[in-house]
Coordinates of C-alpha atoms in Angstrom, one line a residue:
Chain A
M1098 CA 53.1 10.6 44.1
N1099 CA 54.5 13.9 44.8
I1100 CA 57.8 15.5 46.2
P1101 CA 56.8 15.8 50.0
K1102 CA 55.6 12.1 50.0
L1103 CA 58.8 11.0 48.4
V1104 CA 60.7 12.9 51.1
V1105 CA 58.8 11.3 53.8
K1106 CA 59.3 7.8 52.2
N1107 CA 63.1 8.5 52.1
I1108 CA 63.5 10.0 55.6
T1109 CA 61.8 7.1 57.4
R1110 CA 63.5 4.2 55.5
R1111 CA 66.5 4.0 58.0
K1112 CA 64.7 4.4 61.1
G1113 CA 67.8 4.0 63.5
R1114 CA 69.8 6.7 61.8
F1115 CA 66.7 8.8 61.5
I1116 CA 66.0 8.8 65.3
F1117 CA 69.7 9.3 66.2
T1118 CA 70.1 12.3 63.9
L1119 CA 66.8 13.7 65.2
L1120 CA 67.9 13.2 68.7
G1121 CA 71.0 15.2 68.1
I1122 CA 69.2 18.3 66.8
T1123 CA 66.4 17.8 69.6
I1124 CA 68.9 17.9 72.3
G1125 CA 70.7 20.9 70.8
I1126 CA 67.4 22.9 70.5
A1127 CA 66.1 21.6 73.9
S1128 CA 69.3 22.9 75.7
F1129 CA 69.0 26.2 73.9
V1130 CA 65.3 26.5 74.7
T1131 CA 66.0 25.4 78.4
L1132 CA 68.6 28.0 78.8
L1133 CA 66.8 30.7 77.0
S1134 CA 63.7 30.0 79.3
L1135 CA 65.8 30.0 82.6
G1136 CA 67.5 33.3 81.5
G1137 CA 64.2 34.8 80.6
G1138 CA 62.6 33.8 83.8
L1139 CA 65.6 35.1 85.7
K1140 CA 65.4 38.6 84.1
K1141 CA 61.6 38.6 84.7
E1142 CA 62.1 37.8 88.3
I1143 CA 64.7 40.4 88.8
R1144 CA 62.5 43.1 87.3
K1145 CA 59.8 42.0 89.6
Q1146 CA 62.1 42.1 92.6
A1147 CA 63.3 45.5 91.6
A1148 CA 59.6 46.7 91.5
E1149 CA 59.1 45.2 95.0
L1150 CA 62.0 47.0 96.5
G1151 CA 59.8 50.0 96.1
A1152 CA 62.8 52.3 96.0
N1153 CA 63.5 54.9 93.4
L1154 CA 67.2 55.2 94.7
V1155 CA 69.6 52.9 96.3
V1156 CA 72.4 54.4 98.4
T1157 CA 75.4 52.1 98.6
P1158 CA 79.0 52.4 100.0
K1159 CA 81.4 53.8 97.4
G1160 CA 83.1 51.1 95.3
W1161 CA 80.5 48.5 95.2
C1162 CA 80.7 46.2 92.2
A1163 CA 77.7 45.0 90.2
Y1164 CA 77.7 41.6 92.1
E1165 CA 76.9 43.5 95.2
Q1166 CA 74.2 45.4 93.5
V1167 CA 72.6 42.1 92.6
S1168 CA 72.6 41.2 96.2
V1169 CA 70.5 44.1 97.0
L1170 CA 67.7 42.5 95.0
T1171 CA 68.4 38.9 96.1
G1172 CA 68.6 39.6 99.8
E1173 CA 72.1 38.1 100.3
Q1174 CA 74.5 39.0 103.0
L1175 CA 76.3 42.2 102.4
P1176 CA 79.1 44.1 104.0
E1177 CA 77.8 46.7 106.3
A1178 CA 79.6 50.0 105.5
I1179 CA 77.3 52.9 105.8
P1180 CA 77.5 54.6 109.2
F1181 CA 74.1 55.3 110.7
D1182 CA 75.0 59.0 110.8
T1183 CA 74.9 58.9 107.1
V1184 CA 71.3 57.5 107.2
K1185 CA 70.3 60.4 109.4
K1186 CA 71.9 62.9 107.1
I1187 CA 70.0 61.5 104.1
S1188 CA 66.8 61.2 106.1
A1189 CA 67.1 65.0 106.8
I1190 CA 66.8 65.8 103.2
R1191 CA 63.3 67.1 102.3
G1192 CA 61.0 65.2 99.9
L1193 CA 62.5 61.7 100.4
T1194 CA 62.0 58.7 102.7
A1195 CA 65.1 56.8 103.5
V1196 CA 64.8 53.2 104.9
P1197 CA 68.2 51.4 105.8
Y1198 CA 68.9 47.8 105.4
L1199 CA 71.2 45.6 107.2
T1200 CA 71.3 42.4 105.4
E1201 CA 72.9 39.3 107.2
R1202 CA 72.4 35.5 107.2
T1203 CA 71.7 32.9 109.7
A1204 CA 71.1 29.1 109.4
Y1205 CA 67.9 27.4 110.3
R1206 CA 67.8 23.6 110.3
N1207 CA 71.0 23.9 107.9
N1208 CA 69.3 26.1 105.4
P1209 CA 70.5 29.6 104.8
V1210 CA 67.9 32.2 105.7
S1211 CA 68.2 36.0 105.1
V1212 CA 68.3 38.0 108.2
I1213 CA 67.4 41.7 107.6
G1214 CA 67.7 44.5 110.3
I1215 CA 65.1 47.2 109.7
L1216 CA 63.6 50.3 111.4
P1217 CA 60.3 48.6 112.1
E1218 CA 57.9 51.5 111.7
E1219 CA 59.7 53.2 108.7
M1220 CA 59.7 49.9 106.9
R1221 CA 56.2 49.0 107.6
R1222 CA 55.1 52.3 106.0
F1223 CA 57.4 52.0 103.3
K1224 CA 56.3 48.4 102.2
N1225 CA 52.6 48.5 103.3
W1226 CA 53.2 45.2 105.1
G1227 CA 50.1 43.4 106.6
M1228 CA 50.1 40.6 109.2
E1229 CA 49.1 37.1 108.6
Q1230 CA 49.4 35.9 112.0
G1231 CA 50.6 37.4 115.4
S1232 CA 51.6 40.9 115.7
Y1233 CA 54.2 43.4 114.4
F1234 CA 57.1 45.1 116.3
T1235 CA 55.9 47.5 118.9
A1236 CA 59.3 49.1 119.7
Q1237 CA 62.2 50.2 117.8
D1238 CA 64.6 47.9 119.8
E1239 CA 62.3 45.0 120.5
R1240 CA 64.3 41.7 120.9
A1241 CA 61.9 39.7 118.6
L1242 CA 61.5 38.5 115.0
V1243 CA 58.8 38.9 112.3
I1244 CA 59.1 36.4 109.6
G1245 CA 58.1 36.3 106.0
S1246 CA 55.2 34.0 105.0
G1247 CA 57.3 31.9 102.8
I1248 CA 59.7 31.1 105.7
A1249 CA 56.8 30.4 108.0
G1250 CA 55.4 28.0 105.5
Q1251 CA 58.6 26.2 104.6
F1252 CA 59.8 25.5 108.3
K1253 CA 56.4 25.5 109.8
I1254 CA 57.2 28.3 112.2
K1255 CA 54.4 30.0 114.0
P1256 CA 54.2 32.9 116.4
G1257 CA 55.5 31.9 119.8
D1258 CA 58.2 29.8 118.4
E1259 CA 61.9 30.6 119.0
L1260 CA 64.7 31.1 116.5
T1261 CA 68.3 31.2 117.4
I1262 CA 70.3 34.0 115.7
K1263 CA 74.0 34.3 116.5
G1264 CA 73.6 32.3 119.6
E1265 CA 70.7 34.3 121.0
R1266 CA 67.2 32.9 121.2
L1267 CA 64.6 35.2 119.8
P1268 CA 60.7 34.8 119.8
V1269 CA 58.7 35.0 116.6
K1270 CA 56.2 37.7 117.1
G1271 CA 54.3 37.6 113.8
V1272 CA 54.1 36.4 110.3
L1273 CA 53.8 38.9 107.5
K1274 CA 51.1 38.6 104.8
E1275 CA 52.4 36.9 101.6
T1276 CA 53.8 39.7 99.2
G1277 CA 54.8 37.2 96.3
G1278 CA 58.4 38.4 96.4
K1279 CA 61.5 38.0 98.5
D1280 CA 60.1 39.7 101.4
D1281 CA 58.4 36.4 102.1
I1282 CA 61.7 34.4 102.4
A1283 CA 63.5 36.7 104.9
V1284 CA 63.5 37.2 108.7
Y1285 CA 63.2 40.7 110.1
I1286 CA 64.6 42.0 113.3
P1287 CA 64.9 45.6 114.6
L1288 CA 68.0 47.3 113.1
S1289 CA 69.4 48.2 116.6
V1290 CA 69.0 44.6 117.8
A1291 CA 70.5 43.2 114.5
Q1292 CA 73.6 45.7 114.8
K1293 CA 74.4 44.3 118.3
L1294 CA 73.9 40.7 117.5
Y1295 CA 76.1 40.8 114.3
E1296 CA 78.5 43.3 116.0
V1297 CA 78.5 45.9 113.2
G1298 CA 78.5 49.0 115.5
S1299 CA 76.0 51.4 114.0
N1300 CA 76.5 50.5 110.3
V1301 CA 73.9 49.4 107.8
S1302 CA 74.4 47.6 104.4
F1303 CA 72.3 50.0 102.0
I1304 CA 69.6 52.4 102.1
A1305 CA 66.5 52.3 100.0
I1306 CA 65.1 55.7 99.1
K1307 CA 61.6 56.7 97.8
V1308 CA 61.4 60.2 96.4
D1309 CA 58.1 62.3 96.5
D1310 CA 58.8 63.9 93.0
I1311 CA 60.2 61.4 90.5
A1312 CA 60.9 64.2 88.0
K1313 CA 63.7 65.6 90.3
I1314 CA 65.5 62.5 90.8
D1315 CA 68.8 63.8 89.5
A1316 CA 68.7 66.7 91.9
Y1317 CA 68.0 64.3 94.8
I1318 CA 71.0 62.2 93.7
L1319 CA 73.2 65.3 93.7
Q1320 CA 71.9 66.3 97.2
I1321 CA 72.5 62.8 98.7
Q1322 CA 76.0 62.9 97.3
E1323 CA 76.6 66.4 98.8
A1324 CA 75.3 65.1 102.2
A1325 CA 77.4 62.0 102.4
N1326 CA 80.2 60.1 100.8
V1327 CA 78.2 57.5 99.2
A1328 CA 77.4 55.9 95.9
V1329 CA 73.8 56.5 94.7
V1330 CA 72.1 54.4 92.0
S1331 CA 68.6 54.7 90.6
D1332 CA 66.5 51.7 90.4
K1333 CA 66.7 51.9 86.6
Q1334 CA 70.5 51.9 86.6
L1335 CA 70.5 49.1 89.2
L1336 CA 68.2 47.0 87.1
K1337 CA 70.3 47.8 84.1
S1338 CA 73.5 46.6 85.6
V1339 CA 72.0 43.6 87.1
L1340 CA 70.2 42.6 83.8
S1341 CA 73.5 43.0 82.1
I1342 CA 75.2 40.5 84.4
V1343 CA 72.4 38.1 84.0
G1344 CA 72.4 38.7 80.2
T1345 CA 76.0 38.1 79.9
V1346 CA 75.6 34.8 82.0
S1347 CA 72.6 33.6 79.9
M1348 CA 74.4 34.6 76.8
T1349 CA 77.4 32.4 77.7
L1350 CA 75.1 29.5 78.3
Q1351 CA 73.2 29.9 75.1
L1352 CA 76.7 30.0 73.3
I1353 CA 77.4 26.5 74.8
A1354 CA 73.9 25.5 73.6
A1355 CA 74.9 26.8 70.3
V1356 CA 77.8 24.6 70.1
A1357 CA 75.5 21.6 70.8
I1358 CA 73.4 22.8 67.8
L1359 CA 76.4 23.1 65.7
A1360 CA 77.5 19.6 66.5
A1361 CA 73.9 18.4 65.7
A1362 CA 74.2 20.2 62.3
F1363 CA 77.3 18.2 61.5
G1364 CA 75.3 15.1 62.5
I1365 CA 72.8 16.1 59.8
I1366 CA 75.4 16.7 57.2
N1367 CA 77.0 13.3 57.9
T1368 CA 73.6 11.4 57.7
M1369 CA 72.7 13.2 54.4
M1370 CA 76.1 12.5 53.0
T1371 CA 75.7 8.8 53.9
A1372 CA 72.2 8.7 52.5
I1373 CA 73.3 10.2 49.2
S1374 CA 76.1 7.7 48.7
E1375 CA 73.8 4.9 49.7
R1376 CA 71.2 6.2 47.2
K1377 CA 73.6 7.0 44.5
R1378 CA 71.9 4.4 42.0
E1379 CA 68.5 5.7 43.0
I1380 CA 69.5 9.3 42.2
G1381 CA 70.6 7.9 38.7
I1382 CA 67.3 6.0 38.3
L1383 CA 65.4 9.2 39.2
Q1384 CA 67.1 11.1 36.7
A1385 CA 66.7 8.4 34.1
I1386 CA 62.9 8.6 34.6
G1387 CA 63.0 12.4 34.2
A1388 CA 63.9 14.0 37.4
P1389 CA 65.7 17.3 36.7
R1390 CA 68.5 18.5 39.0
G1391 CA 66.4 21.0 41.0
T1392 CA 64.0 18.0 41.9
I1393 CA 67.1 15.9 43.1
F1394 CA 68.4 18.9 45.1
S1395 CA 64.9 19.6 46.8
L1396 CA 64.4 16.0 47.7
F1397 CA 67.6 16.0 49.8
F1398 CA 67.2 19.5 50.9
L1399 CA 63.8 19.0 52.1
E1400 CA 64.7 15.8 53.8
S1401 CA 67.4 17.8 55.7
G1402 CA 64.9 20.4 56.6
C1403 CA 62.5 17.8 58.0
Y1404 CA 65.0 17.0 60.7
G1405 CA 65.1 20.6 61.6
L1406 CA 61.4 20.8 61.7
L1407 CA 60.8 17.7 63.9
G1408 CA 63.9 18.5 65.9
G1409 CA 62.7 22.0 66.5
I1410 CA 59.3 20.9 67.7
F1411 CA 60.7 18.2 69.9
G1412 CA 63.4 20.3 71.1
V1413 CA 61.1 23.1 72.2
G1414 CA 58.8 20.5 73.9
C1415 CA 61.8 18.9 75.8
G1416 CA 63.4 22.3 76.6
L1417 CA 60.0 23.6 78.2
L1418 CA 59.9 20.3 80.2
F1419 CA 63.6 20.5 81.2
S1420 CA 63.1 24.1 82.4
L1421 CA 60.0 23.3 84.5
F1422 CA 61.9 20.4 86.2
A1423 CA 65.3 22.3 86.4
S1424 CA 64.1 25.5 87.8
P1425 CA 63.2 24.2 91.4
Y1426 CA 66.8 22.8 91.6
I1427 CA 68.3 26.1 90.2
S1428 CA 66.4 28.2 92.8
Q1429 CA 68.5 26.3 95.5
N1430 CA 71.5 28.2 94.2
E1431 CA 72.2 31.3 96.1
F1432 CA 72.6 33.4 93.1
T1433 CA 69.3 32.4 91.5
S1434 CA 67.5 31.9 94.8
L1435 CA 64.8 34.4 93.5
I1436 CA 63.5 32.3 90.8
R1437 CA 60.8 30.3 92.2
G1438 CA 57.9 28.1 91.2
T1439 CA 56.6 28.1 87.6
E1440 CA 57.4 31.8 86.7
V1441 CA 60.1 30.4 84.4
G1442 CA 57.9 28.6 82.0
E1443 CA 55.9 31.8 81.5
A1444 CA 58.9 33.5 80.3
L1445 CA 58.7 31.5 77.0
D1446 CA 56.3 33.3 74.7
L1447 CA 55.1 32.2 71.2
R1448 CA 57.6 34.2 69.6
V1449 CA 60.4 32.4 71.2
I1450 CA 58.8 28.9 70.4
L1451 CA 58.3 29.7 66.8
G1452 CA 61.8 31.4 66.7
S1453 CA 63.4 28.2 68.0
I1454 CA 61.7 26.1 65.6
L1455 CA 62.6 28.3 62.8
F1456 CA 66.1 28.4 63.9
S1457 CA 66.2 24.6 63.9
V1458 CA 64.8 24.4 60.5
A1459 CA 67.3 27.2 59.1
V1460 CA 70.2 25.2 60.7
S1461 CA 69.3 22.0 59.0
L1462 CA 68.6 23.5 55.8
V1463 CA 72.0 25.1 55.7
S1464 CA 73.5 21.6 56.8
G1465 CA 71.6 20.1 54.0
F1466 CA 72.6 22.5 51.5
Y1467 CA 76.1 20.9 50.5
P1468 CA 74.8 17.4 50.5
A1469 CA 71.8 18.3 48.3
W1470 CA 73.9 20.2 46.0
K1471 CA 76.3 17.3 45.6
A1472 CA 73.5 15.0 44.8
A1473 CA 72.0 17.3 42.2
R1474 CA 75.5 17.6 40.6
M1475 CA 75.9 14.1 39.9
T1476 CA 75.4 13.1 36.3
P1477 CA 73.0 10.4 35.5
V1478 CA 75.5 8.0 34.2
E1479 CA 77.8 8.5 37.0
A1480 CA 74.9 7.7 39.4
I1481 CA 73.8 4.7 37.5
S1482 CA 77.1 3.1 37.0
Y1483 CA 77.7 3.1 40.6
E1484 CA 77.9 -0.4 41.9
Chain B
M694 CA 64.6 5.1 6.0
N695 CA 63.1 8.6 6.1
D696 CA 61.4 8.3 9.5
A697 CA 64.3 7.8 11.8
I698 CA 63.3 8.3 15.3
I699 CA 66.9 8.2 16.5
K700 CA 69.9 9.4 14.5
T701 CA 73.6 9.7 15.6
E702 CA 76.5 11.3 13.6
N703 CA 79.9 10.6 14.2
L704 CA 79.5 10.1 17.9
H705 CA 82.6 10.0 20.2
K706 CA 82.9 9.5 23.8
T707 CA 86.1 9.7 25.7
Y708 CA 86.6 9.2 29.4
M709 CA 89.6 10.4 31.5
T710 CA 90.4 7.8 34.2
G711 CA 93.3 9.5 36.0
K712 CA 95.7 10.0 33.2
V713 CA 94.5 7.3 31.2
T714 CA 92.2 8.3 28.2
T715 CA 89.6 5.6 27.2
H716 CA 87.8 5.9 23.9
A717 CA 84.5 4.2 24.6
L718 CA 83.0 5.3 21.3
R719 CA 85.0 6.3 18.0
G720 CA 82.7 7.8 15.5
V721 CA 79.3 5.9 15.4
S722 CA 76.7 7.0 12.9
L723 CA 73.4 5.2 12.8
E724 CA 69.7 5.6 12.1
I725 CA 66.9 3.7 13.8
P726 CA 63.5 3.8 12.4
R727 CA 60.3 4.6 14.2
G728 CA 58.8 1.3 15.7
A729 CA 61.8 -0.7 15.2
F730 CA 63.0 -3.6 17.5
C731 CA 66.7 -3.0 17.6
A732 CA 69.3 -5.0 19.4
I733 CA 72.8 -3.5 20.2
V734 CA 75.2 -6.3 20.6
G735 CA 78.9 -6.9 21.0
P736 CA 81.7 -7.7 23.5
S737 CA 81.7 -6.5 27.0
G738 CA 83.4 -3.1 27.4
H739 CA 83.3 -2.1 23.8
G740 CA 80.8 0.8 24.1
K741 CA 77.3 -0.7 23.9
S742 CA 76.1 0.8 27.2
T743 CA 77.8 4.0 26.4
L744 CA 76.0 4.2 23.0
M745 CA 72.7 3.6 24.9
H746 CA 73.4 6.4 27.5
L747 CA 74.3 8.9 24.8
I748 CA 71.0 8.0 22.9
G749 CA 68.9 8.4 26.0
G750 CA 70.6 11.6 26.9
L751 CA 72.0 10.3 30.1
D752 CA 75.5 11.2 29.2
R753 CA 77.0 13.8 27.0
A754 CA 79.0 13.0 23.8
S755 CA 82.5 14.2 23.6
E756 CA 81.9 14.8 19.8
G757 CA 79.1 14.3 17.3
T758 CA 75.4 14.7 17.5
V759 CA 72.3 12.7 18.6
F760 CA 68.9 13.5 17.3
I761 CA 65.6 12.3 18.8
D762 CA 62.6 12.6 16.6
G763 CA 64.5 15.3 14.7
E764 CA 65.6 17.3 17.9
E765 CA 69.3 17.6 18.4
I766 CA 69.5 16.6 22.2
T767 CA 73.3 17.0 22.3
R768 CA 72.6 20.8 22.5
L769 CA 70.0 20.7 25.1
S770 CA 70.5 22.0 28.8
N771 CA 70.4 19.7 31.7
S772 CA 66.8 20.5 32.5
R773 CA 65.5 20.2 29.0
L774 CA 67.4 16.9 28.7
A775 CA 65.6 15.7 31.9
A776 CA 62.2 16.9 30.4
L777 CA 63.0 14.9 27.2
R778 CA 63.8 11.8 29.3
A779 CA 60.6 12.3 31.2
R780 CA 58.5 12.8 28.0
K781 CA 59.9 10.6 25.3
I782 CA 62.2 7.9 26.7
G783 CA 61.6 4.8 29.1
F784 CA 64.6 3.1 30.6
V785 CA 65.1 -0.3 31.9
F786 CA 68.4 -1.4 33.4
Q787 CA 70.1 -4.6 34.4
F788 CA 70.3 -4.2 38.2
F789 CA 68.4 -2.4 40.9
N790 CA 66.0 -0.7 38.7
L791 CA 63.4 0.2 41.2
L792 CA 63.4 2.6 44.2
Q793 CA 63.7 0.2 47.1
S794 CA 61.6 2.0 49.5
L795 CA 58.7 2.4 47.3
T796 CA 56.1 -0.2 46.3
A797 CA 55.5 -1.3 42.9
E798 CA 52.6 1.2 42.5
E799 CA 54.7 4.1 44.0
N800 CA 57.6 3.3 41.7
M801 CA 55.2 4.0 38.9
A802 CA 53.7 7.0 40.4
T803 CA 57.0 8.6 40.8
A804 CA 57.9 8.2 37.0
M805 CA 54.3 9.5 36.3
M806 CA 54.9 12.5 38.6
F807 CA 57.9 13.5 36.4
A808 CA 55.9 13.0 33.2
G809 CA 53.5 15.2 34.5
V810 CA 50.5 12.8 35.2
P811 CA 48.2 14.3 37.6
E812 CA 48.3 12.8 41.1
K813 CA 44.7 11.4 40.9
K814 CA 45.1 9.6 37.7
Q815 CA 48.4 7.9 38.9
A816 CA 47.1 4.9 40.7
E817 CA 44.6 4.0 38.0
K818 CA 47.4 4.2 35.2
A819 CA 49.8 2.2 37.5
R820 CA 47.3 -0.6 37.8
E821 CA 46.7 -0.5 33.9
F822 CA 50.5 -0.7 33.2
L823 CA 51.2 -3.4 35.9
S824 CA 48.4 -5.5 34.4
L825 CA 50.0 -5.0 31.1
V826 CA 53.1 -6.9 32.3
G827 CA 50.9 -9.4 34.3
L828 CA 51.5 -8.1 37.8
S829 CA 48.2 -6.4 38.7
E830 CA 48.2 -8.3 42.0
K831 CA 51.6 -6.9 43.1
L832 CA 50.6 -3.4 43.3
K833 CA 51.6 -3.0 46.9
S834 CA 54.6 -5.1 46.9
K835 CA 58.1 -3.7 47.6
P836 CA 60.9 -4.6 45.3
S837 CA 62.3 -6.9 48.1
E838 CA 59.2 -8.9 48.0
L839 CA 59.4 -9.5 44.3
S840 CA 61.5 -12.1 42.3
G841 CA 64.1 -10.7 39.8
G842 CA 61.8 -11.2 37.0
Q843 CA 59.0 -9.5 38.7
Q844 CA 61.1 -6.6 39.6
Q845 CA 62.1 -6.2 36.0
R846 CA 58.7 -6.4 34.7
V847 CA 57.7 -3.7 37.2
A848 CA 60.6 -1.7 35.8
I849 CA 59.2 -2.2 32.3
A850 CA 55.8 -1.1 33.3
R851 CA 57.5 2.0 35.0
A852 CA 59.3 2.8 31.8
L853 CA 55.9 2.8 30.1
A854 CA 54.4 5.2 32.7
N855 CA 55.2 8.3 30.7
D856 CA 54.0 6.6 27.6
P857 CA 57.3 7.0 25.9
E858 CA 58.0 6.3 22.2
I859 CA 61.2 4.9 22.9
L860 CA 62.2 2.1 25.3
L861 CA 65.9 1.9 26.1
M862 CA 66.9 -1.4 27.8
D863 CA 70.4 -2.2 29.1
E864 CA 70.7 -6.0 29.3
P865 CA 67.2 -6.2 30.9
T866 CA 67.4 -10.0 31.2
G867 CA 71.1 -10.3 31.9
N868 CA 70.5 -11.0 35.5
L869 CA 67.5 -13.4 35.4
D870 CA 66.9 -17.2 35.2
S871 CA 65.5 -18.4 31.8
E872 CA 61.9 -18.7 33.2
S873 CA 62.0 -15.0 34.3
E874 CA 63.8 -14.0 31.0
A875 CA 60.9 -15.5 29.1
E876 CA 58.4 -13.5 31.0
V877 CA 60.2 -10.2 30.7
L878 CA 60.8 -10.9 26.8
D879 CA 57.3 -11.6 26.5
A880 CA 56.3 -8.2 27.8
V881 CA 58.9 -6.5 25.7
F882 CA 57.8 -8.1 22.5
R883 CA 54.1 -7.3 23.4
L884 CA 55.2 -3.6 23.6
H885 CA 56.9 -3.7 20.5
K886 CA 53.9 -4.9 18.6
E887 CA 51.8 -2.1 20.1
G888 CA 54.3 0.4 18.4
K889 CA 57.1 1.3 20.6
T890 CA 60.5 1.6 19.4
V891 CA 62.6 -0.8 21.5
I892 CA 66.3 -0.6 21.6
I893 CA 67.8 -3.4 23.7
V894 CA 71.5 -3.9 24.5
T895 CA 72.0 -7.6 25.0
H896 CA 74.3 -10.5 25.0
N897 CA 71.7 -12.8 24.3
P898 CA 71.7 -14.3 20.8
E899 CA 68.0 -15.4 21.1
I900 CA 67.0 -11.8 21.4
A901 CA 69.3 -10.6 18.6
K902 CA 67.8 -13.2 16.3
R903 CA 64.2 -12.1 16.9
A904 CA 65.2 -8.4 16.5
E905 CA 64.4 -6.6 13.3
M906 CA 67.7 -4.7 13.4
V907 CA 71.0 -5.7 14.9
I908 CA 73.8 -3.2 15.6
R909 CA 77.2 -4.8 16.4
I910 CA 79.7 -2.5 18.3
K911 CA 83.3 -3.4 18.6
D912 CA 86.1 -1.3 19.8
G913 CA 83.8 1.6 20.0
R914 CA 83.0 1.5 16.3
L915 CA 79.9 0.2 14.3
A916 CA 81.2 -3.0 13.1
E917 CA 78.0 -4.3 11.5
R918 CA 74.5 -3.3 10.9
Q919 CA 71.8 -5.7 9.8
A920 CA 68.4 -4.5 9.1
L921 CA 65.6 -6.9 8.4
I922 CA 63.2 -4.1 7.7

C-alpha cells in the first residue's frame, strides 16, 4: 500500500458523486478552453486579414469608432463618407498607392454578401489577383461583376451567370483565384458602377494605402492629413485597436467561464466535506494505526487534486471538441464571419493545454485545502468516537 | 514489578460539553507489566475507554503522565505520538474497525505502510498474519463480505501488522455472537502466549476471569486492582 493507491481507492468508492463532481470541473474547464480557443482563433484571423489588406495605412472619415475600424477588416457595409476628390488628392502624393473601397451589402438567396466597389486596375495591381475562371474587368466603368472563389463555390456561380444588385441584373465576368482570406467571400464591381447603384454620389468608404518607404510612414501620415480632412490610421494601430476590442470581448467571456470554474470549485469543496464527515471514523482508524496528521491531510488534498487533474484533462479535450463544432456556427455571425474552417483549433497550443490543466489542478487543490486541513485537525479520539 | 511496559501517574481527563464539565478520569495511577494479559472492567461511562485512549496516545490527558516503555508519551508532539502508535501499539475497536473500501489484505498493508514495512513485503506479511487468525483464504475479501467475527479477526491481524508490543482492545467482542466471540478470543489468547502485552476493555466476566490482571474503574477512579502475576 502507498498513499497514491489509497487516494485512488478512496476517490472511486462513491462512483456517482465522483462522476458528478468531476463533470462540474470538466464543464468549467471545457467552457474556459472553448472560449480561449475561439478568442485566440479570432485574433489570429484578424492578424491574417490585416496582413491581407496589404495596406500600410488606412484612410477613414474623421470620427470613426473602433467598431468601424473592425469592419475595414471584416468587409462589412460601411458608411460612404470620403469624397472622391479626397482620393484624388491623396493619390497625388508621391511615393504611395491609394486604393479606394466602397463597401456595401447585397443578399444572394437570402445570404448576406459583401459588395465592394473598386478601381479595377489599381486594385488588381495592389492585390496581385489572378483569375480562376473567366476574365477580369476591361474598363473602369464596366457593368459587370468579378467574384471571389469562396462565393463562387458556396453558391455555385460561374462566369456567365447573373446576379441582381440593387434591382439591376449584372453578369458575372470572372472568378478570382483563391486568396485564403476575405477577398474570397466578396463580390467586386467597378467603383463608378457601385456608386451609381448605391446612389452614394462620388463617395467611398475608406482608402487603403501602400507606401514605398515604410520608414517614412509618419511623414506620409502628416502629408495625407495636410491634403485632406480625414483620419489616418496605420495598419499596426488598426490591428491594435481591433485586437483590443476582441480582447475585451474574449476576456469577458472568459470571466463567465471563470464563474463556472468557481462553481465547480465549490462542488469539490462540498464533495470533500461530505467525504470527510462520512469517513470520520476511518480517519480515526488511520490515526490509530499510526497515520500522522500530514498523511491525513495529503490523503484528502491529493484526492481533491485528482478531480482537478482529471477534470482538466477531460475539460481540455471537450473544450477542443466544442470549439471545433462551434466555430462554423459562430462564423455565421456577422461580427465573426471571418473565422472559418479549422483555423480555430490551431490557435490552441501546447502551452494553453498544459496551462489549463495546471489551472484546473490548482483550483481543485485550493478547494481541497480547507477540507483536508479540517480532516487533519481532527483528534483521533474525536474521529473514533464518532457514531 | 520492575518491568512495567505501561505506567500511569495521577491521570485526569476532563471534558467540556458545552458548559458541563465531565470528569472522565480522576487520578488513575497504575502499572502494567510487560507481557501481561490485563482486563479493564467497570460500568459503562465510568472511564474505561478514556483510560485506554490515554494509554494508547489517542487522546491527551488533562493532568498526569503516561509512560510507555519508559517514554513519557504525554509530552510527545502529535507526529511523534503518531509514530509511537505506528511502532508500538496495535488497536482493536468494537465497531467498524476496518477501512471499508479496502480488502482484508489492503487493510493490513495500509497499517504496514505507516509502520514502515516496504511495499514489496506487505503482501507476504499480510498473508502470514491473516493465517495466524485463521483467515488466509479471505485475503481479497472486503469487510462487507466478512462476518462480524471475521472482520474483528482481520482487525486483530491488522493490529499485529506493525509487530507491536502492546495490543489495546476496546470491547473487541462486544458486538459479536458467542461463536464469533470464541474465535476472536482464541486469537487474542494465542497472541498473548506469543508474548504480546494485551490490554482489553471488556464487560465480559469470562474474559476477566481468564485475565492475569483485572483493573476495575468506577467513577473515573481505580476501584480495584487484582494481579495474579
